[in-house]
Tab-separated table of C-alpha atoms in Angstrom:
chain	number	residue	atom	x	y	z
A	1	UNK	CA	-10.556	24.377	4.819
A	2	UNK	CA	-7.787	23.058	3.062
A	3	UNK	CA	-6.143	25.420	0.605
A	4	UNK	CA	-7.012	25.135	-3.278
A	5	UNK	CA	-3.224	24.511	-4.135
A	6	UNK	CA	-2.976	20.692	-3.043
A	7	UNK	CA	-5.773	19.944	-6.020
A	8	UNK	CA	-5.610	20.972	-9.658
A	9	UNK	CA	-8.078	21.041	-12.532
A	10	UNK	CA	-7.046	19.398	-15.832
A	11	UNK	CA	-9.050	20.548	-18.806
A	12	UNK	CA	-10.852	18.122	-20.740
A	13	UNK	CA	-9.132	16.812	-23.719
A	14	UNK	CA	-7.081	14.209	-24.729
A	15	UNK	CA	-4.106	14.293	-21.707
A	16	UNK	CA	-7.279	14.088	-19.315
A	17	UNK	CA	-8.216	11.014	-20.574
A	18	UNK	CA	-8.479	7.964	-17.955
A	19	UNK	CA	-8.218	3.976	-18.649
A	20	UNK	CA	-7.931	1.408	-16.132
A	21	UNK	CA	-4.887	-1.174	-15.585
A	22	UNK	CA	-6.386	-3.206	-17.787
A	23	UNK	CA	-6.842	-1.161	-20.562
A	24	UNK	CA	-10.959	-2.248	-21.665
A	25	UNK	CA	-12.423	0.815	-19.485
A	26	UNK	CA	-11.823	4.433	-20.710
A	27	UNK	CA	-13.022	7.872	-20.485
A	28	UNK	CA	-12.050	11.654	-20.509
A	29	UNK	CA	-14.028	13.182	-17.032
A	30	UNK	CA	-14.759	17.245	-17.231
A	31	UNK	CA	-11.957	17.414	-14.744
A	32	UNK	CA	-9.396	15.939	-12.434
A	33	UNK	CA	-8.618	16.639	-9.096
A	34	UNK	CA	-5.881	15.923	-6.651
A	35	UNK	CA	-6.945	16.426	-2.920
A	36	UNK	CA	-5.164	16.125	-0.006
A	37	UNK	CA	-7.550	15.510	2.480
A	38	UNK	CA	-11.472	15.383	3.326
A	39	UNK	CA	-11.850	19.180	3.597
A	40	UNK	CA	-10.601	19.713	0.155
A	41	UNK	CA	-12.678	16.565	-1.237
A	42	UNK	CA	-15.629	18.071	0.427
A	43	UNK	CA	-15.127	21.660	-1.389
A	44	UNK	CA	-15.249	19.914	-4.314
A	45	UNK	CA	-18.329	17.519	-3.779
A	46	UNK	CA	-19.841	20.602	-2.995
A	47	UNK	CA	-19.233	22.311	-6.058
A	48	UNK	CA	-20.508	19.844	-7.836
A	49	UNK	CA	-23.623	19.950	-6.238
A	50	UNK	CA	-24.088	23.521	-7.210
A	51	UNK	CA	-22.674	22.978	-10.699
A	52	UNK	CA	-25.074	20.080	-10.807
A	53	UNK	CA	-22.099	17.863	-11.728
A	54	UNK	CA	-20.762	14.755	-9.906
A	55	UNK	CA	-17.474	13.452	-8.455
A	56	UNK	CA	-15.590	10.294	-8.744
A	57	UNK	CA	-12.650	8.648	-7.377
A	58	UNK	CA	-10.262	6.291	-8.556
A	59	UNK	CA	-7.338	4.297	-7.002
A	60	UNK	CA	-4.914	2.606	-8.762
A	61	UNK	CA	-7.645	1.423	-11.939
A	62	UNK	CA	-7.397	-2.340	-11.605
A	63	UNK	CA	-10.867	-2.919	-11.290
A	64	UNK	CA	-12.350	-4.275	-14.556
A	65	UNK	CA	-15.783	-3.361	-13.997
A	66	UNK	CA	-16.103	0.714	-14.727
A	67	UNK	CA	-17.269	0.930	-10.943
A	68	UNK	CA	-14.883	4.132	-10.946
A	69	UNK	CA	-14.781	5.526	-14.144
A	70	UNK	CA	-15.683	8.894	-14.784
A	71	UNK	CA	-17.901	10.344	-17.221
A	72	UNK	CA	-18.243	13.825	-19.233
A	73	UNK	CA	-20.194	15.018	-16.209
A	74	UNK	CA	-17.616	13.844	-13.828
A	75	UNK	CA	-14.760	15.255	-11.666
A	76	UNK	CA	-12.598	12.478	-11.432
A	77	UNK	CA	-10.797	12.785	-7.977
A	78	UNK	CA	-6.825	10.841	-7.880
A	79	UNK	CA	-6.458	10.222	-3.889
A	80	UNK	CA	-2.388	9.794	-4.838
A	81	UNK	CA	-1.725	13.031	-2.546
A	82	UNK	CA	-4.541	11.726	0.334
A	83	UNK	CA	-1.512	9.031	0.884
A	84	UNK	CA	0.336	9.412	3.869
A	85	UNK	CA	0.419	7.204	6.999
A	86	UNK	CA	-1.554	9.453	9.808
A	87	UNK	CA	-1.417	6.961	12.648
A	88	UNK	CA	-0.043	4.086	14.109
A	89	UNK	CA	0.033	2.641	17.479
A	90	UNK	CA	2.469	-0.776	17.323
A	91	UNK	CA	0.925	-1.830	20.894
A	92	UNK	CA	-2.438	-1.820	19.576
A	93	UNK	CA	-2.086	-2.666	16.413
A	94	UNK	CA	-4.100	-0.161	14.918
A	95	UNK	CA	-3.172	2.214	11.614
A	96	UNK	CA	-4.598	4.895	10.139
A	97	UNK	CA	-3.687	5.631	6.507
A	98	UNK	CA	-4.490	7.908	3.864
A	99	UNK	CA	-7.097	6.306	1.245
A	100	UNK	CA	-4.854	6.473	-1.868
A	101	UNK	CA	-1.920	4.795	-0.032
A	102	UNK	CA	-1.163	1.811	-1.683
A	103	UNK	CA	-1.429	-2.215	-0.329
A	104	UNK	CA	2.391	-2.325	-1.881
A	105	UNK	CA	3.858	0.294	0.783
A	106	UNK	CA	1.227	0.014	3.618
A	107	UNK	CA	2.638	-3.718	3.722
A	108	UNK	CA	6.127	-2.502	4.093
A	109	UNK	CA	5.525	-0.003	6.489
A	110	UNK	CA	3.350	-2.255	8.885
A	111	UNK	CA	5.927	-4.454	8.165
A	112	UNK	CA	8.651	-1.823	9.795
A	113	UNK	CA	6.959	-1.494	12.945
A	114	UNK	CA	6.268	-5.368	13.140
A	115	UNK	CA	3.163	-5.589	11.927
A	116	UNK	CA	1.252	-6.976	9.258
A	117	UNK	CA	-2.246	-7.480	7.896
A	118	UNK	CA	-3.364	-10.830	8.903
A	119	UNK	CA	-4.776	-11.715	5.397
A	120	UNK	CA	-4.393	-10.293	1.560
A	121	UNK	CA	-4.775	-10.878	-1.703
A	122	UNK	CA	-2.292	-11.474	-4.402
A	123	UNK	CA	-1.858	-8.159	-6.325
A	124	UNK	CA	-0.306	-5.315	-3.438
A	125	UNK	CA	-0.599	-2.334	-6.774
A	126	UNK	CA	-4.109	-1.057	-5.684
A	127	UNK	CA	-4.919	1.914	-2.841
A	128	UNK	CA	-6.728	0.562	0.302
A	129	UNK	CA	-9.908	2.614	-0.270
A	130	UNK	CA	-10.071	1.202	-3.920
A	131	UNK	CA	-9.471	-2.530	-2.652
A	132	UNK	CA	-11.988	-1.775	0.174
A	133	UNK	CA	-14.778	-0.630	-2.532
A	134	UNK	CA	-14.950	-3.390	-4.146
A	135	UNK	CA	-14.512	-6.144	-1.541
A	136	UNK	CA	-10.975	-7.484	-2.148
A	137	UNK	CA	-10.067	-10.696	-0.415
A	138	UNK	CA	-6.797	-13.238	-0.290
A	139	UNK	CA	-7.766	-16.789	0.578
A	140	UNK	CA	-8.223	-18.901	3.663
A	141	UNK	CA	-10.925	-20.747	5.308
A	142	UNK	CA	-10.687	-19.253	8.448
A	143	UNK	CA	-9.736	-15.405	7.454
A	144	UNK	CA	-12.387	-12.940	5.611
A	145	UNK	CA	-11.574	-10.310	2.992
A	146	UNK	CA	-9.792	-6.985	3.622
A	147	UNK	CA	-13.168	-5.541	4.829
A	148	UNK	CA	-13.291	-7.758	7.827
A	149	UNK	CA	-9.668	-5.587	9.275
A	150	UNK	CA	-11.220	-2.147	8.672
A	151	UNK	CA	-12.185	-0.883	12.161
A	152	UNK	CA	-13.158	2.966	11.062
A	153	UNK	CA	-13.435	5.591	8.004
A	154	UNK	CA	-13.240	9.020	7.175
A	155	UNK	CA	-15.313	10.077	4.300
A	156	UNK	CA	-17.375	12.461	2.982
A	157	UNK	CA	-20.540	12.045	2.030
A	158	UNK	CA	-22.423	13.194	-1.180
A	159	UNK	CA	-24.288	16.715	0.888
A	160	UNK	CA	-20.195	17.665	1.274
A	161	UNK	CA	-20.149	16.979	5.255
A	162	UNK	CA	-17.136	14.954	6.881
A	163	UNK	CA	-18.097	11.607	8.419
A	164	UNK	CA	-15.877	9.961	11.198
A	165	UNK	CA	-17.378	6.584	11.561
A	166	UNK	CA	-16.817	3.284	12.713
A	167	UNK	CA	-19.029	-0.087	14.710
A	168	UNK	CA	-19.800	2.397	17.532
A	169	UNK	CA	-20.624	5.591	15.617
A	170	UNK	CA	-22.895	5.915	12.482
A	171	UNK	CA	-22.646	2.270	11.961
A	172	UNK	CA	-25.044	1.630	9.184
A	173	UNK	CA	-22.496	3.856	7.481
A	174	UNK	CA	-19.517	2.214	8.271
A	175	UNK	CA	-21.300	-1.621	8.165
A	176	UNK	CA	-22.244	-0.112	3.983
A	177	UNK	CA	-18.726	1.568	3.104
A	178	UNK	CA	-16.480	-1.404	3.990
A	179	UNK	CA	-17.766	-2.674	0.576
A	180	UNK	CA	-19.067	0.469	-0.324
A	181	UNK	CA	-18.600	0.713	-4.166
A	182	UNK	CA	-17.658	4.480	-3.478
A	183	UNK	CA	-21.271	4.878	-3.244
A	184	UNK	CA	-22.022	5.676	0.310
A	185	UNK	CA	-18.990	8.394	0.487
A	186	UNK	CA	-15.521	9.467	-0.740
A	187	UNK	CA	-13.595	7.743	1.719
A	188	UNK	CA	-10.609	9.574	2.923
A	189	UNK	CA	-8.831	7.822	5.509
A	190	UNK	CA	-9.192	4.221	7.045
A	191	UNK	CA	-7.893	2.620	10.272
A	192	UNK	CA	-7.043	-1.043	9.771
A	193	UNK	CA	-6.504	-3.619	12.826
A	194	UNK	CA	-3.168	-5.024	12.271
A	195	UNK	CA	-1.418	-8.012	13.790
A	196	UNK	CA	2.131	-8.552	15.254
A	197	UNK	CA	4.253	-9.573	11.948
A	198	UNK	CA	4.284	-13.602	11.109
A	199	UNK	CA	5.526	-15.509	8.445
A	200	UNK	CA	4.288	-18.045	5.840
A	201	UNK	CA	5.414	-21.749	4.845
A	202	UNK	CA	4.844	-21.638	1.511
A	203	UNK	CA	4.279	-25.404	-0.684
A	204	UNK	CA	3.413	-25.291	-3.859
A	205	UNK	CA	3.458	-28.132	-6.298
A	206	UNK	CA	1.545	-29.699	-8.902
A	207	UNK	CA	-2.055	-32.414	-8.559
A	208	UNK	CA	-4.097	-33.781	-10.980
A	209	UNK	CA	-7.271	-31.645	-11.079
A	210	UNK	CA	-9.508	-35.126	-9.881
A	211	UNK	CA	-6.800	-36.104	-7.069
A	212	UNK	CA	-7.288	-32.591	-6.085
A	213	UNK	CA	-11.052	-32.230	-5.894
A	214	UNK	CA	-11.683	-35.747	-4.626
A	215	UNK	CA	-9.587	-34.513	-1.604
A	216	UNK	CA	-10.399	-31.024	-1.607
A	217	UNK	CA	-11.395	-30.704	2.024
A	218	UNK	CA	-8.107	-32.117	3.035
A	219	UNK	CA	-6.240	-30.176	0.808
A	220	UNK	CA	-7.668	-26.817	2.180
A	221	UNK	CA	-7.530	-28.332	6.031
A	222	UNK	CA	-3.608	-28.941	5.863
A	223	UNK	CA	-2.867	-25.048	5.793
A	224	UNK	CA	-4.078	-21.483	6.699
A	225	UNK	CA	-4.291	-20.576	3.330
A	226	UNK	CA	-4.279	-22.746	0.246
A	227	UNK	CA	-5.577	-22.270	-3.673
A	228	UNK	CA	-5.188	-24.018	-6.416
A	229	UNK	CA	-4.648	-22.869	-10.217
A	230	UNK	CA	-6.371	-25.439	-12.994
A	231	UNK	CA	-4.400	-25.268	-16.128
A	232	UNK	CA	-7.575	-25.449	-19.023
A	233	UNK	CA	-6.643	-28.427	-21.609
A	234	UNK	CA	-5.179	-30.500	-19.394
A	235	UNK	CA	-5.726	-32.311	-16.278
A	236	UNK	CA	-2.959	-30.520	-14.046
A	237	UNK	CA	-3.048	-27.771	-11.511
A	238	UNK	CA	-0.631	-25.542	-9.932
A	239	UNK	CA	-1.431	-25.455	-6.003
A	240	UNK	CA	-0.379	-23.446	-3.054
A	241	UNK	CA	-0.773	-23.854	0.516
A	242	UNK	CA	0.698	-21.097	2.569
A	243	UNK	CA	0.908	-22.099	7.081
A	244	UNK	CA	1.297	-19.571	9.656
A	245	UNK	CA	4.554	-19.433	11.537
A	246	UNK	CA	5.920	-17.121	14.321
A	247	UNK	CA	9.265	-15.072	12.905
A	248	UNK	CA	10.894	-16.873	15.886
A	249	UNK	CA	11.344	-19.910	13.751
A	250	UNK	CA	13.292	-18.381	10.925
A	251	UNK	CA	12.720	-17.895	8.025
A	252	UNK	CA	14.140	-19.562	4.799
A	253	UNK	CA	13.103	-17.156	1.632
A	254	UNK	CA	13.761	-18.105	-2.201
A	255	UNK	CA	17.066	-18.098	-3.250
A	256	UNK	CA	17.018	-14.326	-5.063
A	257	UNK	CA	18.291	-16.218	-8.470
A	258	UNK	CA	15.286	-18.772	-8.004
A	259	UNK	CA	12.878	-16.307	-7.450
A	260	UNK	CA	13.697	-13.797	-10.325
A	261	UNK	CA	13.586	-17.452	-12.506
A	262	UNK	CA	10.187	-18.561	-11.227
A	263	UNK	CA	7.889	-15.604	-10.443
A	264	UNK	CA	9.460	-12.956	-13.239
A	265	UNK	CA	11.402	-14.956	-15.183
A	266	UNK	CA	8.844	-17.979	-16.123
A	267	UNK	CA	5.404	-16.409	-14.676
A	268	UNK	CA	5.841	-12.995	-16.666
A	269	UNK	CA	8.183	-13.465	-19.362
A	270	UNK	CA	7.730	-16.125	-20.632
A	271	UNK	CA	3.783	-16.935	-19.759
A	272	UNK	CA	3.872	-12.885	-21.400
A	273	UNK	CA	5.330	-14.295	-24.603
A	274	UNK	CA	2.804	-17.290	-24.491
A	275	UNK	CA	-0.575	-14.779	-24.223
A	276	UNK	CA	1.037	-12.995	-26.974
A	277	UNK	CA	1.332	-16.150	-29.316
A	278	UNK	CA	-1.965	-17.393	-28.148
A	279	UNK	CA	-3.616	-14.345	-29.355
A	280	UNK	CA	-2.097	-14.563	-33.009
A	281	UNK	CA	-2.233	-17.860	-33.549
A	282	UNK	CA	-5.197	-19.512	-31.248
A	283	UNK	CA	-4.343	-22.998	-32.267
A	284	UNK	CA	-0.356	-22.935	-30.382
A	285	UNK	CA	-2.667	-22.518	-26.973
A	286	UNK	CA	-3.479	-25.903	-26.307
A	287	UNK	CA	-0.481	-27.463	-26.752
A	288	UNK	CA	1.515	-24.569	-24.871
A	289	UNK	CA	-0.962	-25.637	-21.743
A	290	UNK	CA	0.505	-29.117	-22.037
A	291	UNK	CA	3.702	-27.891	-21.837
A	292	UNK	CA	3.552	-25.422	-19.235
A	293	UNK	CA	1.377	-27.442	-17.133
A	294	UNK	CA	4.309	-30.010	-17.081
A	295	UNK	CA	6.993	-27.714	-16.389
A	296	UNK	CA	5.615	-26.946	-13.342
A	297	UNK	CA	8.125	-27.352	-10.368
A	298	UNK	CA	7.831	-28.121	-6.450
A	299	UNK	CA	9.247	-25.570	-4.104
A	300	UNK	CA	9.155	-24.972	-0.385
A	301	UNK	CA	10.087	-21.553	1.211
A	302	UNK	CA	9.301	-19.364	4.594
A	303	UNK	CA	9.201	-15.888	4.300
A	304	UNK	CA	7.704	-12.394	5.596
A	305	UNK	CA	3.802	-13.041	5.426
A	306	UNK	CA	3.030	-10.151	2.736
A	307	UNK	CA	5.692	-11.522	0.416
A	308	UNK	CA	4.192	-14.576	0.226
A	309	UNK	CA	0.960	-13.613	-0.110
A	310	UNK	CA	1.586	-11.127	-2.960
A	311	UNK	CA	3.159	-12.086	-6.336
A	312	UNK	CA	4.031	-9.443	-9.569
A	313	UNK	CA	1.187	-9.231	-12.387
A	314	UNK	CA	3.497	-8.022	-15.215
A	315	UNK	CA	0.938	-9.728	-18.048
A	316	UNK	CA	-2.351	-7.476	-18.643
A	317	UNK	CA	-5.993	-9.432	-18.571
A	318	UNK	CA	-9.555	-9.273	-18.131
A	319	UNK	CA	-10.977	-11.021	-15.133
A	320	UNK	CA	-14.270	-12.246	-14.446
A	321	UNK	CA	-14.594	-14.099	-10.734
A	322	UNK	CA	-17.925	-14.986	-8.257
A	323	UNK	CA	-18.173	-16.337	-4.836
A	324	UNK	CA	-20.430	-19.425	-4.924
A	325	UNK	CA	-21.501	-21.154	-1.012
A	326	UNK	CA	-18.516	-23.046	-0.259
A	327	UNK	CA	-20.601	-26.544	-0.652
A	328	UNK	CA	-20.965	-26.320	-4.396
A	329	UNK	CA	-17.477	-25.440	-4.769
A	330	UNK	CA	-16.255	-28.383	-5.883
A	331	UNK	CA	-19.136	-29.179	-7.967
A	332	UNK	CA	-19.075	-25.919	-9.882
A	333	UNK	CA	-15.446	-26.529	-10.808
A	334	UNK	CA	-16.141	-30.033	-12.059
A	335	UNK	CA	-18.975	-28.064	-14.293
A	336	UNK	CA	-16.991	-25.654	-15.256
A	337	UNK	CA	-14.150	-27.406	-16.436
A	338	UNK	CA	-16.058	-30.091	-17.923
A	339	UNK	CA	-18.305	-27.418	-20.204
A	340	UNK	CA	-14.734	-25.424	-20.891
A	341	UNK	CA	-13.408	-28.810	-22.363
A	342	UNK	CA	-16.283	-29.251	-24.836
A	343	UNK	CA	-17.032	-25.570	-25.688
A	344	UNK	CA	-14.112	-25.112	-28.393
A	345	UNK	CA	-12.603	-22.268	-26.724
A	346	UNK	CA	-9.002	-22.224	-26.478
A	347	UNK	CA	-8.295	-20.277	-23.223
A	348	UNK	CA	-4.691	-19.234	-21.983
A	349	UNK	CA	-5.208	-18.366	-18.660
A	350	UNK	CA	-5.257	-20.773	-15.468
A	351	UNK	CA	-8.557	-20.513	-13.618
A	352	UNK	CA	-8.044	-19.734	-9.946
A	353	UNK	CA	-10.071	-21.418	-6.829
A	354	UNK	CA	-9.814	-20.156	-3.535
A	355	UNK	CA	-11.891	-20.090	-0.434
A	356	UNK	CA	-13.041	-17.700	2.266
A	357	UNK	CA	-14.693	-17.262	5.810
A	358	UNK	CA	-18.466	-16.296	6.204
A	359	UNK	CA	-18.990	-12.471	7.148
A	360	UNK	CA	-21.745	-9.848	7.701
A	361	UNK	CA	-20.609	-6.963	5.828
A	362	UNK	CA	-23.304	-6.221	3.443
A	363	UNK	CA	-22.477	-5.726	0.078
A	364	UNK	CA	-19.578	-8.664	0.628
A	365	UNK	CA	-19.609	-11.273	-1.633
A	366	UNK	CA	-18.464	-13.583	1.782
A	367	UNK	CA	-22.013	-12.045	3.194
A	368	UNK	CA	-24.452	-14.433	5.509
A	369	UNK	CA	-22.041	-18.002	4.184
A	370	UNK	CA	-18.626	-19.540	4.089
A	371	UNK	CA	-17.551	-18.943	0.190
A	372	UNK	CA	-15.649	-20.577	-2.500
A	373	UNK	CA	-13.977	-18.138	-5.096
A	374	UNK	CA	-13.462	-18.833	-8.862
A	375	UNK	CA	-11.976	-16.478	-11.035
A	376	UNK	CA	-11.224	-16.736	-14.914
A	377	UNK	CA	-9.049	-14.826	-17.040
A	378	UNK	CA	-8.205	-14.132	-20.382
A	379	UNK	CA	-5.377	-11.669	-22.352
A	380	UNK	CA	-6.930	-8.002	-22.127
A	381	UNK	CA	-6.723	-7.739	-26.108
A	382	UNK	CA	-8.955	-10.919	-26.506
A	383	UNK	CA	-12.413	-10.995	-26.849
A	384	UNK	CA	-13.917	-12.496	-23.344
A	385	UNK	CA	-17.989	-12.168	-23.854
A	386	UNK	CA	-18.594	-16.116	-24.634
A	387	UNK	CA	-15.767	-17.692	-22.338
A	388	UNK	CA	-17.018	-15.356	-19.751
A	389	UNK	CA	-21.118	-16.090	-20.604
A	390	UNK	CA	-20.354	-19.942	-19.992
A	391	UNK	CA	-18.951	-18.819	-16.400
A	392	UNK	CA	-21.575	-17.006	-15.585
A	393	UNK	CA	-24.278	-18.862	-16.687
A	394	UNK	CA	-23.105	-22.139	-14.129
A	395	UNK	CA	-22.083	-19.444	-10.883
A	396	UNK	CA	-24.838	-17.984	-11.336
A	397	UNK	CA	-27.382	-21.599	-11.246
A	398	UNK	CA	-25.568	-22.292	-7.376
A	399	UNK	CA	-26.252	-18.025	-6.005
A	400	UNK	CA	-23.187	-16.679	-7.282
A	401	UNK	CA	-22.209	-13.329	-6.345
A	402	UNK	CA	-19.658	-11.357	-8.784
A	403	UNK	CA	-16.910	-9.579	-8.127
A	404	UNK	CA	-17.692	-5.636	-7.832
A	405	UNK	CA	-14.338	-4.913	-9.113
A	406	UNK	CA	-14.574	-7.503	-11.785
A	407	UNK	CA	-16.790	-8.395	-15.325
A	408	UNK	CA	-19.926	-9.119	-14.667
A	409	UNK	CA	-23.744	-8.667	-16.338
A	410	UNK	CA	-25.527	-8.510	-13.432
A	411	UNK	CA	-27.838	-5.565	-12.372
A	412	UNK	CA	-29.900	-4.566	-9.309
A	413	UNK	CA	-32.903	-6.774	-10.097
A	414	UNK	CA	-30.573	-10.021	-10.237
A	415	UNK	CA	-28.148	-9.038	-7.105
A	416	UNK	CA	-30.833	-7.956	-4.958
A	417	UNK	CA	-32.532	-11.500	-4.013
A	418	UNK	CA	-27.998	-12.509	-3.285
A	419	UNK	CA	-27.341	-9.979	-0.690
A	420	UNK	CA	-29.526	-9.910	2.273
A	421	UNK	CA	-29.244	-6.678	3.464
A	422	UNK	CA	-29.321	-4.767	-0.021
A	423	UNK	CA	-32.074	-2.579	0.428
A	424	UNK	CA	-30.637	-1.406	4.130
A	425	UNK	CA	-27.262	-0.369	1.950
A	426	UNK	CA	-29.466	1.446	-0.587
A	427	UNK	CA	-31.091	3.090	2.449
A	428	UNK	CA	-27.711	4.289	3.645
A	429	UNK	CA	-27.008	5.199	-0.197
A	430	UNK	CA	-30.000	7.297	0.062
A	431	UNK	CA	-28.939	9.220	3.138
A	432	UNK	CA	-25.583	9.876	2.129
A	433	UNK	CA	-25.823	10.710	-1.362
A	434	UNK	CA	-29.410	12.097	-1.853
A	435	UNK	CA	-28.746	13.889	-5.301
A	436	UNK	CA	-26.691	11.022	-6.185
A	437	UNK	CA	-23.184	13.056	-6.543
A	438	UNK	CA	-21.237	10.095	-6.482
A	439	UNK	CA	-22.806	7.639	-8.837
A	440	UNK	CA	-21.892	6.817	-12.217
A	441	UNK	CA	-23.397	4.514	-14.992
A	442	UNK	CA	-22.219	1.204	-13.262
A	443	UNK	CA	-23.699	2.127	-9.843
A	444	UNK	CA	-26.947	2.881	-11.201
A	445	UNK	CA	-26.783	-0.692	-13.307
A	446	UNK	CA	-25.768	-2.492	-9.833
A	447	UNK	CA	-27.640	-0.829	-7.176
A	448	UNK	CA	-30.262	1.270	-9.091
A	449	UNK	CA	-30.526	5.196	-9.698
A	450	UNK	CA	-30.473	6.977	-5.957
A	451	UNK	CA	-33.959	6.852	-4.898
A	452	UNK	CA	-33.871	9.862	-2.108
């Protein structure tokens, strides 16, 4: 067993106290904990089955939902020393990481041995086992979420025994933890498949939001990966389409000067000091959209596939996003933005549309169906309930699925009839976590108290 000193106890008062990225979940857990690998996480989930407490990990907090947040019968468990890179085998592709390493520096190192993940999303800040939990995905017709590149786990499961298990071995448990919620075990390690290293053609310009969804099967068949970004007041959008290239061909990044001006300069800064004017005075919103809608530039650049696919997120929000069947896509965005435009509300924020392949991973939001993605946003210190009620309301007419890791009011009765195979993952639940160890207030609201 691994030795007491790699974890600490922090008493539970006020430097204790937990919030996520976002700032709108918080709480101060009995306890924190720093493991350093699965025999060390298992003492613990086994002392809080004879304490008749429970344990709870976190990654890097930028979920919005509280799907990890502790409570004042919690040990909260930090995997930032359950980090390191364990494995890696360039000719197959395969990599085995600690659970708390970060997206940001797996990318890099993959990237070192020529290799990269073959598809991500656009923030690199959170830990694999945290973006695995909740079903994190980039965008591209033809490529599935992160889940769909996980080929086995380590975990431990809520009785305190270690768990090796992948499609060949314990595979109900493996099929329920690559979206697991954290419910099914604390996951410790997690081999990914990777592939050899490409890069990305990157074109992004601006469309009028009609021109866009009149042609929006066109517009996603041109490239691998392509999204769009609706500006609300106005009738413009920001779009990317990223294309697959070999690194034989070269690649042609942003100029570093160009760069620093669009994606920190204009897309932090300055979209930063917009939010913040927003919030104060509502009625500069509108017109700022017009403006900043317009000011949008056309650019063209190759570069290492991760570094396109990931961008900086230097301006704090709240995010609400569901996966709708990818044939009402367009017709749910023409709903949305329509009722948006005659609600009153003055919203900041571009709404984002992407797409994604079908897969069978159980609690994935890309389960059974190809999938449309829309995701809405608004400053963290503004009030989201209505903006985020109209959303809802219209996702959820067309079998919507939200977001784990993102605002939702949805609770077992409603999600159950979405997902298939929901009662085989509360099965698995069941069997790993019969005393229900590793739940918290949202996974009893989203999959039910554990029912032994």
């Amino acid at each position: 067993m691994g030795s007491s000193a790699g974890w600490r106890h922090t008493r539970s008062d006020a430097s204790a106290s937990w919030s996520n990225w976002a700032g709108n979940q918080v709480a101060t857990p009995i306890a924190v904990a720093h493991p350093t690998d699965a025999d060390e996480v298992a003492a613990l989930v086994r002392k809080a089955l004879d304490d008749g407490t429970r344990v709870r990990p976190i990654g890097s907090g930028h979920s919005f939902t509280p799907v990890g947040r502790p409570d004042e019968r919690t040990i909260q468990l930090v995997m930032d020393r359950c980090a390191d890179l364990l494995a890696l085998d360039a000719g197959s592709g395969l990599v085995t990481v600690g659970a708390g390493m970060t997206l940001r520096r797996l990318n890099r190192l993959l990237a070192e041995a020529g290799l990269a993940l073959t598809n991500l999303g656009d923030i690199d800040q959170q830990t694999i086992s945290g973006a695995l939990a909740t079903g994190t995905h980039g965008t591209g017709a033809r490529f599935g979420g992160l889940a769909t590149q996980v080929r086995a786990f380590e975990l431990v499961r809520g009785d305190g025994t270690i768990v090796l298990c992948s499609a060949h071995e314990h595979a109900d448990l493996f099929t329920a933890a690559r979206v697991g919620l954290g419910a099914v075990g604390v996951v410790t390690s997690v081999t990914l498949q990777a592939v050899p290293l490409f890069a990305l053609r990157a074109e992004e310009g601006s469309a009028r939001l009609d021109d866009l969804l009149d042609g929006f099967d066109e517009f996603l068949g041109g490239a691998d990966h392509a999204e769009f970004y609706w500006f609300p007041h106005t009738d413009r959008t920001l779009t990317k389409r990223n294309t697959r290239a070999p690194l034989s061909d070269g690649l042609d990044p942003l100029p570093r000067l160009r760069g620093w001006f669009d994606d920190e300069f204009l897309s932090n800064r300055v979209f930063g000091m917009v939010v913040a004017t927003g919030r104060r005075l509502p009625r500069t919103i509108q017109p700022a959209a017009k403006v900043s809608s317009r000011a949008l530039g056309s650019r063209t650049f190759t570069d290492v596939s991760y570094k396109v696919f990931t961008s900086e997120r230097r301006v704090r929000f709240k995010e609400m996003e569901y996966a709708v069947p990818r044939a009402e896509l367009v017709g749910v965005v023409r709903e949305l933005t329509s009722a948006l435009e005659t609600s009153g509300l003055n919203i900041s924020f571009p709404m984002e549309v992407r797409v994604a392949a079908a897969d069978e991973i159980w609690l994935s939001t890309a389960q059974g169906r190809e999938t449309g993605y829309v995701a809405v946003h608004v400053d963290h210190r503004t009030p989201h309930e209505e903006y985020f009620a109209l959303v809802e309301k219209i996702m959820m007419s067309v079998g919507g699925r939200p977001h784990w890791g993102k605002l939702h009011t949805q609770d077992a009765e409603t999600l159950r009839p979405r997902y298939p195979k929901f009662d085989e993952f509360l099965a698995v639940r069941a069997a790993a976590d019969p005393r229900g160890v590793l739940t918290n207030d949202y996974l009893d609201r989203v999959l039910g108290p554990v029912q032994p």
